[in-house]
Short mmCIF file of C-alpha atoms and ligand atoms in Angstrom, two decimals:
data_model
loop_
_atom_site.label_atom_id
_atom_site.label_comp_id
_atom_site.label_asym_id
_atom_site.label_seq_id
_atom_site.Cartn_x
_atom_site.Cartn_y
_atom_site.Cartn_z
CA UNK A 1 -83.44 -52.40 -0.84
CA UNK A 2 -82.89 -53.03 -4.31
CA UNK A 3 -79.53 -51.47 -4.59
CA UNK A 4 -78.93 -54.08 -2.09
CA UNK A 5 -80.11 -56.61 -3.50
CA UNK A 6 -78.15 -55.66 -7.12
CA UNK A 7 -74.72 -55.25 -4.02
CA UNK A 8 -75.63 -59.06 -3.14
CA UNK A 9 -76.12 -60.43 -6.46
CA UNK A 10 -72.75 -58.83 -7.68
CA UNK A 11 -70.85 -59.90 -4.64
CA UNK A 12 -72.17 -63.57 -5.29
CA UNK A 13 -71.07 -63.56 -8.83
CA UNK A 14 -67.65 -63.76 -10.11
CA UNK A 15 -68.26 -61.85 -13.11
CA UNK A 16 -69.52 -59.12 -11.03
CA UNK A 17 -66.91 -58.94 -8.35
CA UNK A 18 -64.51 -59.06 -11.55
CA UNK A 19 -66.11 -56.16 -13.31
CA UNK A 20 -66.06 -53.88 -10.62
CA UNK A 21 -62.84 -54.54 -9.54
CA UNK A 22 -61.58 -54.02 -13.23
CA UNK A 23 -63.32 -50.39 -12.70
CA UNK A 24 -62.14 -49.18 -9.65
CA UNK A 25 -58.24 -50.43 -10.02
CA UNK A 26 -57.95 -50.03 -14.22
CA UNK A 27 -60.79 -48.72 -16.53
CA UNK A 28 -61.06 -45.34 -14.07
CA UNK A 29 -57.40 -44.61 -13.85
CA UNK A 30 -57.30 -45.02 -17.85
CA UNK A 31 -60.41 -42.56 -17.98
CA UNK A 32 -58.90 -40.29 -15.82
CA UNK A 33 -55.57 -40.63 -18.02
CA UNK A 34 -57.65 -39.79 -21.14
CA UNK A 35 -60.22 -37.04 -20.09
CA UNK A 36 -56.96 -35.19 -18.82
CA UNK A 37 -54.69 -35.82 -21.60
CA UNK A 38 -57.58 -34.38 -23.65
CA UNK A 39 -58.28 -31.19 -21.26
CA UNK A 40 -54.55 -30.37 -21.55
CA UNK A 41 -53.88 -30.73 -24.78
CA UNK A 42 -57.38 -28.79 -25.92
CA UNK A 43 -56.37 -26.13 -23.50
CA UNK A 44 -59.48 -26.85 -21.46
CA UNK A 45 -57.72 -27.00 -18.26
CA UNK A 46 -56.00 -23.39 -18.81
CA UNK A 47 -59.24 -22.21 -19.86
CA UNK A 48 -61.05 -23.36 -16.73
CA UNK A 49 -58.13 -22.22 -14.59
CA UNK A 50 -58.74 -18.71 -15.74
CA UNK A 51 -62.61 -18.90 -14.73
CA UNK A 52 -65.29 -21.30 -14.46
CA UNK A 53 -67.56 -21.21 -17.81
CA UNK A 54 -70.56 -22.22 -19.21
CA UNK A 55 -70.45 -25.37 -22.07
CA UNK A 56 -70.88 -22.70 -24.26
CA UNK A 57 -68.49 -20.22 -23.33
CA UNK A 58 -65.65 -23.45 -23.76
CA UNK A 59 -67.22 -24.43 -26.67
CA UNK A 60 -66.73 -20.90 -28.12
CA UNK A 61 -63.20 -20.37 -26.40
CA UNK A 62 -62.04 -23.89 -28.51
CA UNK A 63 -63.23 -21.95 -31.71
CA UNK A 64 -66.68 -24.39 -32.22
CA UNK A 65 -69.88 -22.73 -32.68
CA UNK A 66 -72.29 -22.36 -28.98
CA UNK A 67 -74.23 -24.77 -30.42
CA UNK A 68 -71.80 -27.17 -29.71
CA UNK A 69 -72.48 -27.02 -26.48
CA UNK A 70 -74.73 -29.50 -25.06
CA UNK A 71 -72.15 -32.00 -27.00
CA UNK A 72 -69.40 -30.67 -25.09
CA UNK A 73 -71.09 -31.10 -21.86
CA UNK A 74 -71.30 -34.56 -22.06
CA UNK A 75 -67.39 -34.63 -22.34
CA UNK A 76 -67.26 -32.03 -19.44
CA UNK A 77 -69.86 -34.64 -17.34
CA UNK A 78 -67.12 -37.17 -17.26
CA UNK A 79 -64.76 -35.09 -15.94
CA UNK A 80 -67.40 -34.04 -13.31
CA UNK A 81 -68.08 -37.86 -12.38
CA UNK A 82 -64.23 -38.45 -12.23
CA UNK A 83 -63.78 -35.42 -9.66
CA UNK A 84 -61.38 -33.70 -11.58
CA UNK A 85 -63.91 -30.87 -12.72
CA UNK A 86 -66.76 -29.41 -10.58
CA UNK A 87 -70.40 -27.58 -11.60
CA UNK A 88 -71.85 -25.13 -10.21
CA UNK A 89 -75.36 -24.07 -12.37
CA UNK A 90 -74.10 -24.67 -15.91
CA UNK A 91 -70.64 -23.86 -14.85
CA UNK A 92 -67.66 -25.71 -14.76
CA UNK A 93 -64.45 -24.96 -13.28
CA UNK A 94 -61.05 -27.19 -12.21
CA UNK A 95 -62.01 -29.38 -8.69
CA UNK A 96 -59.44 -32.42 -9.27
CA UNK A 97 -56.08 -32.69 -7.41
CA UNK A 98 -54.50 -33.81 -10.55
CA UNK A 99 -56.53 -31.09 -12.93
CA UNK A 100 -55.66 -28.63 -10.52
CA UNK A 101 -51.65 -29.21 -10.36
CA UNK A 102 -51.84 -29.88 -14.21
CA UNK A 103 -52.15 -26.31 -14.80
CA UNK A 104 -49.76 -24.99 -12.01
CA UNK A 105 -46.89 -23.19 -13.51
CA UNK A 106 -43.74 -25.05 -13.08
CA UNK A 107 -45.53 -28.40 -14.11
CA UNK A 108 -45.87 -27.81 -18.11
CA UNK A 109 -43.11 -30.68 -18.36
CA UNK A 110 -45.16 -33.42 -16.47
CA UNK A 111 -48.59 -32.21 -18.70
CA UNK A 112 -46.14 -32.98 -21.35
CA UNK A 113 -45.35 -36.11 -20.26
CA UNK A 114 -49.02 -37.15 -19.79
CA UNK A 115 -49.98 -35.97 -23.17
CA UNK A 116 -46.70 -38.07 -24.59
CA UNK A 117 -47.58 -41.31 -22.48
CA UNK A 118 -51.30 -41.55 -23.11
CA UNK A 119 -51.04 -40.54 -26.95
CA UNK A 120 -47.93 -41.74 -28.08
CA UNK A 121 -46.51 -44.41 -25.73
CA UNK A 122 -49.96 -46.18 -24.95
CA UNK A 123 -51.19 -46.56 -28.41
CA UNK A 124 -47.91 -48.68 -29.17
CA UNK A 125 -48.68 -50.81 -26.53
CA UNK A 126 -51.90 -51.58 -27.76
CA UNK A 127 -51.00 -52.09 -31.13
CA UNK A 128 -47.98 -54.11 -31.22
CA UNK A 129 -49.05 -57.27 -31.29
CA UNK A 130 -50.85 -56.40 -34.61
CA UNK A 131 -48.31 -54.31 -35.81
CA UNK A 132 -45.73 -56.92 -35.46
CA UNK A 133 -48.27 -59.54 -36.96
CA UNK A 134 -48.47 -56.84 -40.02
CA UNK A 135 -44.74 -56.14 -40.16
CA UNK A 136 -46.41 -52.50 -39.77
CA UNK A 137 -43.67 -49.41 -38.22
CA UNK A 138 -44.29 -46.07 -36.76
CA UNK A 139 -42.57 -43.08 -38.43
CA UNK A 140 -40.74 -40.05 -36.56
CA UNK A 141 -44.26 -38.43 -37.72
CA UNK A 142 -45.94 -40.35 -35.33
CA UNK A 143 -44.85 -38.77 -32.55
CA UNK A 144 -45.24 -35.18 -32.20
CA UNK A 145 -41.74 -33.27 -31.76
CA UNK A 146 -42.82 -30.38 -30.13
CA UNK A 147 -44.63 -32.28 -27.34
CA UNK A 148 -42.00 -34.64 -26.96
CA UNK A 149 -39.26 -32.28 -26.39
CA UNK A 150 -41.82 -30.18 -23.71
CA UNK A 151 -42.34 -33.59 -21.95
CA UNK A 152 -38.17 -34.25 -21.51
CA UNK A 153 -37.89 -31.04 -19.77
CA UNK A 154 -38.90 -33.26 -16.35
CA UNK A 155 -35.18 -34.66 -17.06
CA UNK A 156 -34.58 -30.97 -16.68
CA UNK A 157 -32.57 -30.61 -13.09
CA UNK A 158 -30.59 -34.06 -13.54
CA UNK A 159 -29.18 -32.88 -16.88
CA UNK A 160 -28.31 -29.61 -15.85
CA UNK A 161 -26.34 -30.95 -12.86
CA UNK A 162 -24.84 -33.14 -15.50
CA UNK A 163 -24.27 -29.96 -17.71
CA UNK A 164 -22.90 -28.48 -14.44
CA UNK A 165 -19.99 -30.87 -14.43
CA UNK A 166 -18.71 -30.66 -17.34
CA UNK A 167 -18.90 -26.92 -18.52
CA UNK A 168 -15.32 -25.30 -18.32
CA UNK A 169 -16.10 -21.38 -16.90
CA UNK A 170 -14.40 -18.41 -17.51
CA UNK A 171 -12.58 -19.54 -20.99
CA UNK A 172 -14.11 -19.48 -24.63
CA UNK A 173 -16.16 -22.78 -24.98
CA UNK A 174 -17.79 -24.03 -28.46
CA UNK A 175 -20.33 -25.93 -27.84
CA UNK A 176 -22.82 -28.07 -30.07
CA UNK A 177 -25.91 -29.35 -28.69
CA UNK A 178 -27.28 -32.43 -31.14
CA UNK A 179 -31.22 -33.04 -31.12
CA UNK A 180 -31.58 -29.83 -28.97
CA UNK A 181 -35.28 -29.89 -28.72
CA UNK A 182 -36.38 -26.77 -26.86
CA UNK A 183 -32.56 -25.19 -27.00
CA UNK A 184 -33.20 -25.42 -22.87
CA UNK A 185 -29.14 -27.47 -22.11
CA UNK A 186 -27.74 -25.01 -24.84
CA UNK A 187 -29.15 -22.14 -22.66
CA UNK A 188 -27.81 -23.68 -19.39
CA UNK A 189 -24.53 -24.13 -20.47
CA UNK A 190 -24.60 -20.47 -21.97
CA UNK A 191 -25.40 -19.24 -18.30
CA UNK A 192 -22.82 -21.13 -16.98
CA UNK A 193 -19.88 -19.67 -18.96
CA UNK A 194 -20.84 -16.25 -20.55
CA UNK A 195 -17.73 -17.06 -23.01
CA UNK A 196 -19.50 -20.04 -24.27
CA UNK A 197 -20.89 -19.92 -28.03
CA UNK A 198 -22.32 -22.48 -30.08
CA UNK A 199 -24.45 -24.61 -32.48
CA UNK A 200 -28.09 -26.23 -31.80
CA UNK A 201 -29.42 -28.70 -34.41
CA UNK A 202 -31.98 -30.63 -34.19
CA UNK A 203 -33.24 -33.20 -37.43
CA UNK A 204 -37.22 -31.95 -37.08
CA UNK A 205 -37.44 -28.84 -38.88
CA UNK A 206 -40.92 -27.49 -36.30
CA UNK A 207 -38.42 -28.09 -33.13
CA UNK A 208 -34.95 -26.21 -34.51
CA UNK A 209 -37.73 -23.81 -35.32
CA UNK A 210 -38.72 -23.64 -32.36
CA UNK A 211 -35.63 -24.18 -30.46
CA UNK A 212 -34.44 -20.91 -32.74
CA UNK A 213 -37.28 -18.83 -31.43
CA UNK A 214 -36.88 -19.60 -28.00
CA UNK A 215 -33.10 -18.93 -27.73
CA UNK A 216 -34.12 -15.76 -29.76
CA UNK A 217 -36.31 -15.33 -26.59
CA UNK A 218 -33.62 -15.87 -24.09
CA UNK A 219 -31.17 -13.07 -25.49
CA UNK A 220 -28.91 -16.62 -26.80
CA UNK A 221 -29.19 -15.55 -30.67
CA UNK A 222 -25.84 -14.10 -31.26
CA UNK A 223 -24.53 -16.44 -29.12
CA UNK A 224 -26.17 -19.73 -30.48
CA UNK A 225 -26.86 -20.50 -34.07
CA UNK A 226 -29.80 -22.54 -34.58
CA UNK A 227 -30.44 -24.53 -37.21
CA UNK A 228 -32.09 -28.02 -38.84
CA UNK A 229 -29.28 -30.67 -39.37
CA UNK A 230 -28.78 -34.14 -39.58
CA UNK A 231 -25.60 -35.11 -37.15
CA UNK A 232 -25.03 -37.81 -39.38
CA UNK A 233 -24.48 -35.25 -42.62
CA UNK A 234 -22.38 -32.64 -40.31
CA UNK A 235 -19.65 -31.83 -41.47
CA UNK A 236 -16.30 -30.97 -39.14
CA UNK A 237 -15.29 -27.43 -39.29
CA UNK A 238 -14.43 -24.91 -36.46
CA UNK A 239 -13.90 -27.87 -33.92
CA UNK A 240 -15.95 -27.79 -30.76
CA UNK A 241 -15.34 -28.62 -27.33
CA UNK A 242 -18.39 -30.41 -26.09
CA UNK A 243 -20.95 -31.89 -27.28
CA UNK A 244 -24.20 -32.75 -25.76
CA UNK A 245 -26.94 -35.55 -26.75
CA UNK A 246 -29.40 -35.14 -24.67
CA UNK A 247 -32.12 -38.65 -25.06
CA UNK A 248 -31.81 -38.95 -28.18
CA UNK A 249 -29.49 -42.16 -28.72
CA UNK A 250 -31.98 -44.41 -29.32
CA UNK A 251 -33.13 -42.34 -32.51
CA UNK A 252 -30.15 -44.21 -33.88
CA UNK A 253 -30.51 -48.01 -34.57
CA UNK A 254 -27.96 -49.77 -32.19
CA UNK A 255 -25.85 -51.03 -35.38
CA UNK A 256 -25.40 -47.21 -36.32
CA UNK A 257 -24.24 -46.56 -33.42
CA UNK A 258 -20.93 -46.70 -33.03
CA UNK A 259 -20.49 -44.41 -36.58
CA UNK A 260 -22.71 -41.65 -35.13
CA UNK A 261 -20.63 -41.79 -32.22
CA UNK A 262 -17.58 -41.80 -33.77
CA UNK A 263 -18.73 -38.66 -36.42
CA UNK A 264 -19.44 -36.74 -32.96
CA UNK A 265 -16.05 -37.09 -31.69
CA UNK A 266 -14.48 -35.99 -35.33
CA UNK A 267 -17.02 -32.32 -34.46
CA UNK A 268 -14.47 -32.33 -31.39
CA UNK A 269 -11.24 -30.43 -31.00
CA UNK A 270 -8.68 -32.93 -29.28
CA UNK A 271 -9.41 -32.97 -25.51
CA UNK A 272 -13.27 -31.69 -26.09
CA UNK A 273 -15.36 -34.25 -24.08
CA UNK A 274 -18.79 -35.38 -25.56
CA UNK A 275 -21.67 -35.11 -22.48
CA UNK A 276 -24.94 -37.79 -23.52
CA UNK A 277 -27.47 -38.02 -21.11
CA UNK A 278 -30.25 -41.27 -21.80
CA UNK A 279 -32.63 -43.45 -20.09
CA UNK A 280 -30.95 -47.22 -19.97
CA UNK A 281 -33.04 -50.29 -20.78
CA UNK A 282 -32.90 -51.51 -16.93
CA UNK A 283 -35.61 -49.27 -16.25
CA UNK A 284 -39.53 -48.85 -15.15
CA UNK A 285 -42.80 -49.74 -17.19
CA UNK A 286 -42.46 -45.86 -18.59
CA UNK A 287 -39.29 -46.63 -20.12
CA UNK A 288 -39.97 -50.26 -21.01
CA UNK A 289 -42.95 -48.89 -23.12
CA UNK A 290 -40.56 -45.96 -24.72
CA UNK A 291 -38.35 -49.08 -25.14
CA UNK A 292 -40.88 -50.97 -27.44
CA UNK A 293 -42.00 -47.76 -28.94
CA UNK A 294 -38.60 -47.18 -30.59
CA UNK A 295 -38.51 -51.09 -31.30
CA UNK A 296 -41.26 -50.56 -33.37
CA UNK A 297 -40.28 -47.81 -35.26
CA UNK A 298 -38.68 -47.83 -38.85
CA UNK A 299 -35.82 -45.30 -37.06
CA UNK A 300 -34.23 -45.65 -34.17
CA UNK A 301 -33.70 -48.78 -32.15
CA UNK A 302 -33.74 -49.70 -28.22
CA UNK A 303 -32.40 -47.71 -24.80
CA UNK A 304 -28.86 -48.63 -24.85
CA UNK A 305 -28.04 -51.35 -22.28
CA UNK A 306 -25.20 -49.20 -19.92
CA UNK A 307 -22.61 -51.31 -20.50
CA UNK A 308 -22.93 -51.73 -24.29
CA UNK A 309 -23.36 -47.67 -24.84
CA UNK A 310 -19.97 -47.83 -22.51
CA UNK A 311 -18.34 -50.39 -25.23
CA UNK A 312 -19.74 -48.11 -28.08
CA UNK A 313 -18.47 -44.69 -26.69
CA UNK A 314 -14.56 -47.17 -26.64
CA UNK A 315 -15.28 -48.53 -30.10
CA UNK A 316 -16.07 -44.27 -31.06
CA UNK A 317 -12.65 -43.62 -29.77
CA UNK A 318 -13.40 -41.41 -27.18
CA UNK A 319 -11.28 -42.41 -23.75
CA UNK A 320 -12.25 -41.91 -20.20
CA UNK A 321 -15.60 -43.11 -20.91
CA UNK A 322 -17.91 -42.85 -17.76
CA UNK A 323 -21.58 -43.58 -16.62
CA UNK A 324 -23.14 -41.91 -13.92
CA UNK A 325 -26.76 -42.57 -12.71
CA UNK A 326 -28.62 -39.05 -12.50
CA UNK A 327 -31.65 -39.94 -10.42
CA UNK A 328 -31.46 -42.41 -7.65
CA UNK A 329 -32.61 -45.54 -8.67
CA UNK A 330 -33.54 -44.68 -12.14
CA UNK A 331 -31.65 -46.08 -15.01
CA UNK A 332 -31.16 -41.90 -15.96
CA UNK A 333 -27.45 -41.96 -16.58
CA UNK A 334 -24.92 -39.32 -18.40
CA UNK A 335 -22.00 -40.74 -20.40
CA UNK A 336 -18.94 -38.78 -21.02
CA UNK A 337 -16.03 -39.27 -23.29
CA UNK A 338 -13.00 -37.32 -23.84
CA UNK A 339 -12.11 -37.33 -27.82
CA UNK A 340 -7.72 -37.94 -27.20
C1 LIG B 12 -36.48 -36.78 -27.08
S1 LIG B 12 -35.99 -35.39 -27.97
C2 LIG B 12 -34.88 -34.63 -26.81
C3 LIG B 12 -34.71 -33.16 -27.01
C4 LIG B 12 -33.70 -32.49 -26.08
N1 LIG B 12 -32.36 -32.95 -26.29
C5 LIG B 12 -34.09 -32.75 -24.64
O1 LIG B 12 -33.48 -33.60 -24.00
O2 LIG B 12 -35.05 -32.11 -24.17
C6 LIG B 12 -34.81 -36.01 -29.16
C7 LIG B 12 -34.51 -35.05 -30.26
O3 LIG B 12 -33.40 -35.53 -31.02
C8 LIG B 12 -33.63 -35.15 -32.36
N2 LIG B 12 -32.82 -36.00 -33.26
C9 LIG B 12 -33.03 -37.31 -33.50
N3 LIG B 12 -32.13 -37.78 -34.41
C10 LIG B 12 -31.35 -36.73 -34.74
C11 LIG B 12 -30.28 -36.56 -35.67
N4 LIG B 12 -29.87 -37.59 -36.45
N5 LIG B 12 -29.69 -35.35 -35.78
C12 LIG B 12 -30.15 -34.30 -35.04
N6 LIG B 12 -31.19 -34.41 -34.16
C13 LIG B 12 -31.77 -35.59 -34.01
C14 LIG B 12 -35.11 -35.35 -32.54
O4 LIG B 12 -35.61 -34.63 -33.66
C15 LIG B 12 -35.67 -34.87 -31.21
O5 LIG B 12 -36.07 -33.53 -31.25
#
């Protein structure tokens, strides 16, 4: 009777009806955001994928003392009341739709891109107002490399078809991958052409680490040097005959451009065609936040409208400049160039 009566009072006041409207269509989604974001990136998910455990046992497992415990829980309760955990007892384990695809193998890349969106990407859209009041930037250290370059991996299949199309077979190929982030294009254009050999930079020393180690991993070492570098202090020597930037344009402010452009096409041999794959600026909220992101930053600058990155690639010198759009209806597009 009284929850009815709380129902009628609610439904006859505006505030009410606006509060619990703001719950069910905003506040819980944003929850649900955070509370996995932070089960991902803690490991909590894995953990409870492998078994359902005690507070304890996760409290242990994330290298706190068992005491911890009964703090935890109340973390683990809120997954519990959003559905994407269940309890049984004192245990938990994964109950969620979302929790439970999280985890799936095959969908590291879209964790990824959770973890970048609700740490990285949302926080700039809170702050810029006030950021832009206090002529205040973010740094390349405020976003984390190694995430970022597991969250572009759901670009994965569009690039590689890219890749696909412009990888000569069954000749020597030297290719240079710029910004390689996980060394992932350099090892699918490797596959492609056994012949092919090559360079991977990338500017953040943790990701060419890591890009090194992984290509180690693949059996790509003696084929693929790995290393931290700067395109813009490269210098040309053996030429190559494609290069790839794969998002990673708009770490360049747009007046730079052109010049980083251009010093690309002087790493190619004449003929050698330059392969860039980025998100354009005619796209979704996603990329209109990534957009403002990069505005903010004291590096970088905006997604490239198509048609200016077209003009750019001219001004560059490189000839038969194309765009292609990767994924229908997405502003995803590859831009090649040939440098002659
Ligand atoms: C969004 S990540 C993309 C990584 C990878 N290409 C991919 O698509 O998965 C962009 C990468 O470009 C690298 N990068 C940015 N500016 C660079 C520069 N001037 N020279 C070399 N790498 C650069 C960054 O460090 C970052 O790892």
């Amino acid at each position: 009777m009284s929850n009815l009566r709380t129902m009628a009072k609610l439904v006859g006041n505006r505030q009410g009806v606006l509060l619990v409207s703001l719950w069910r269509r905003v506040l819980t989604p944003v929850c649900r955001a955070a509370f996995l974001t932070s089960a991902v990136h803690n490991g909590v998910l894995r953990l409870l994928a492998d078994q359902p455990r005690t507070a304890e046992e996760l409290a242990l497992a994330l290298g706190a003392p068992a005491e911890a415990g009964p703090r935890l829980r109340g973390w683990l309760d809120v997954g519990v009341e959003l559905g994407e955990l269940g309890r049984r007892g004192d245990r938990y384990r994964l109950r969620g739709r979302l929790s439970r695809a999280l985890v799936r193998p095959g969908n590291e890349a879209v964790a990824a891109s959770l973890e970048q969106m609700v740490s990285y990407q949302i926080p700039a859209l809170l702050h810029a107002p006030a950021m832009i009041k206090d002529g205040r930037r973010l740094t390349l250290g405020d976003m984390d490399g190694e995430v970022t370059a597991r969250a572009s991996r759901v670009l994965e299949p569009f690039i590689e078809a890219a890749i696909e199309r412009v990888v000569d077979r069954g000749r020597p190929v030297r290719l240079l991958d710029i910004g390689c982030g996980t060394g992932v294009y350099s090892r699918h254009a490797a596959r492609l052409n056994p012949l092919l050999t090559g360079l991977a930079v990338d500017l953040q020393q943790d990701v060419a680490d890591q890009a090194a180690a992984n290509l180690a991993r693949w059996g790509l070492a003696d084929r693929v040097d790995t290393r931290r570098a700067d395109l813009r202090e490269l210098e040309p020597g053996e030429p190559f005959d494609l290069v790839m930037m794969h998002n990673n344009i708009y770490y360049f402010s747009e007046g730079e451009r052109v010049a980083v452009l251009e010093r690309a096409r002087r790493l190619l041999a004449p003929g050698g065609r330059l392969l860039l794959t980025t998100s354009c600026r005619d796209g979704n909220v996603g990329l209109r936040i990534l957009n403002l992101w990069f505005d903010l930053a004291d590096f970088g600058g905006p997604l490239p409208h198509h048609h200016e990155l077209l003009a750019q690639l001219e001004g560059a010198g490189f000839t038969e400049v194309q765009a292609t759009r990767l994924m229908p209806g997405q502003a995803f597009r590859a831009f090649v160039g040939v440098n002659g």
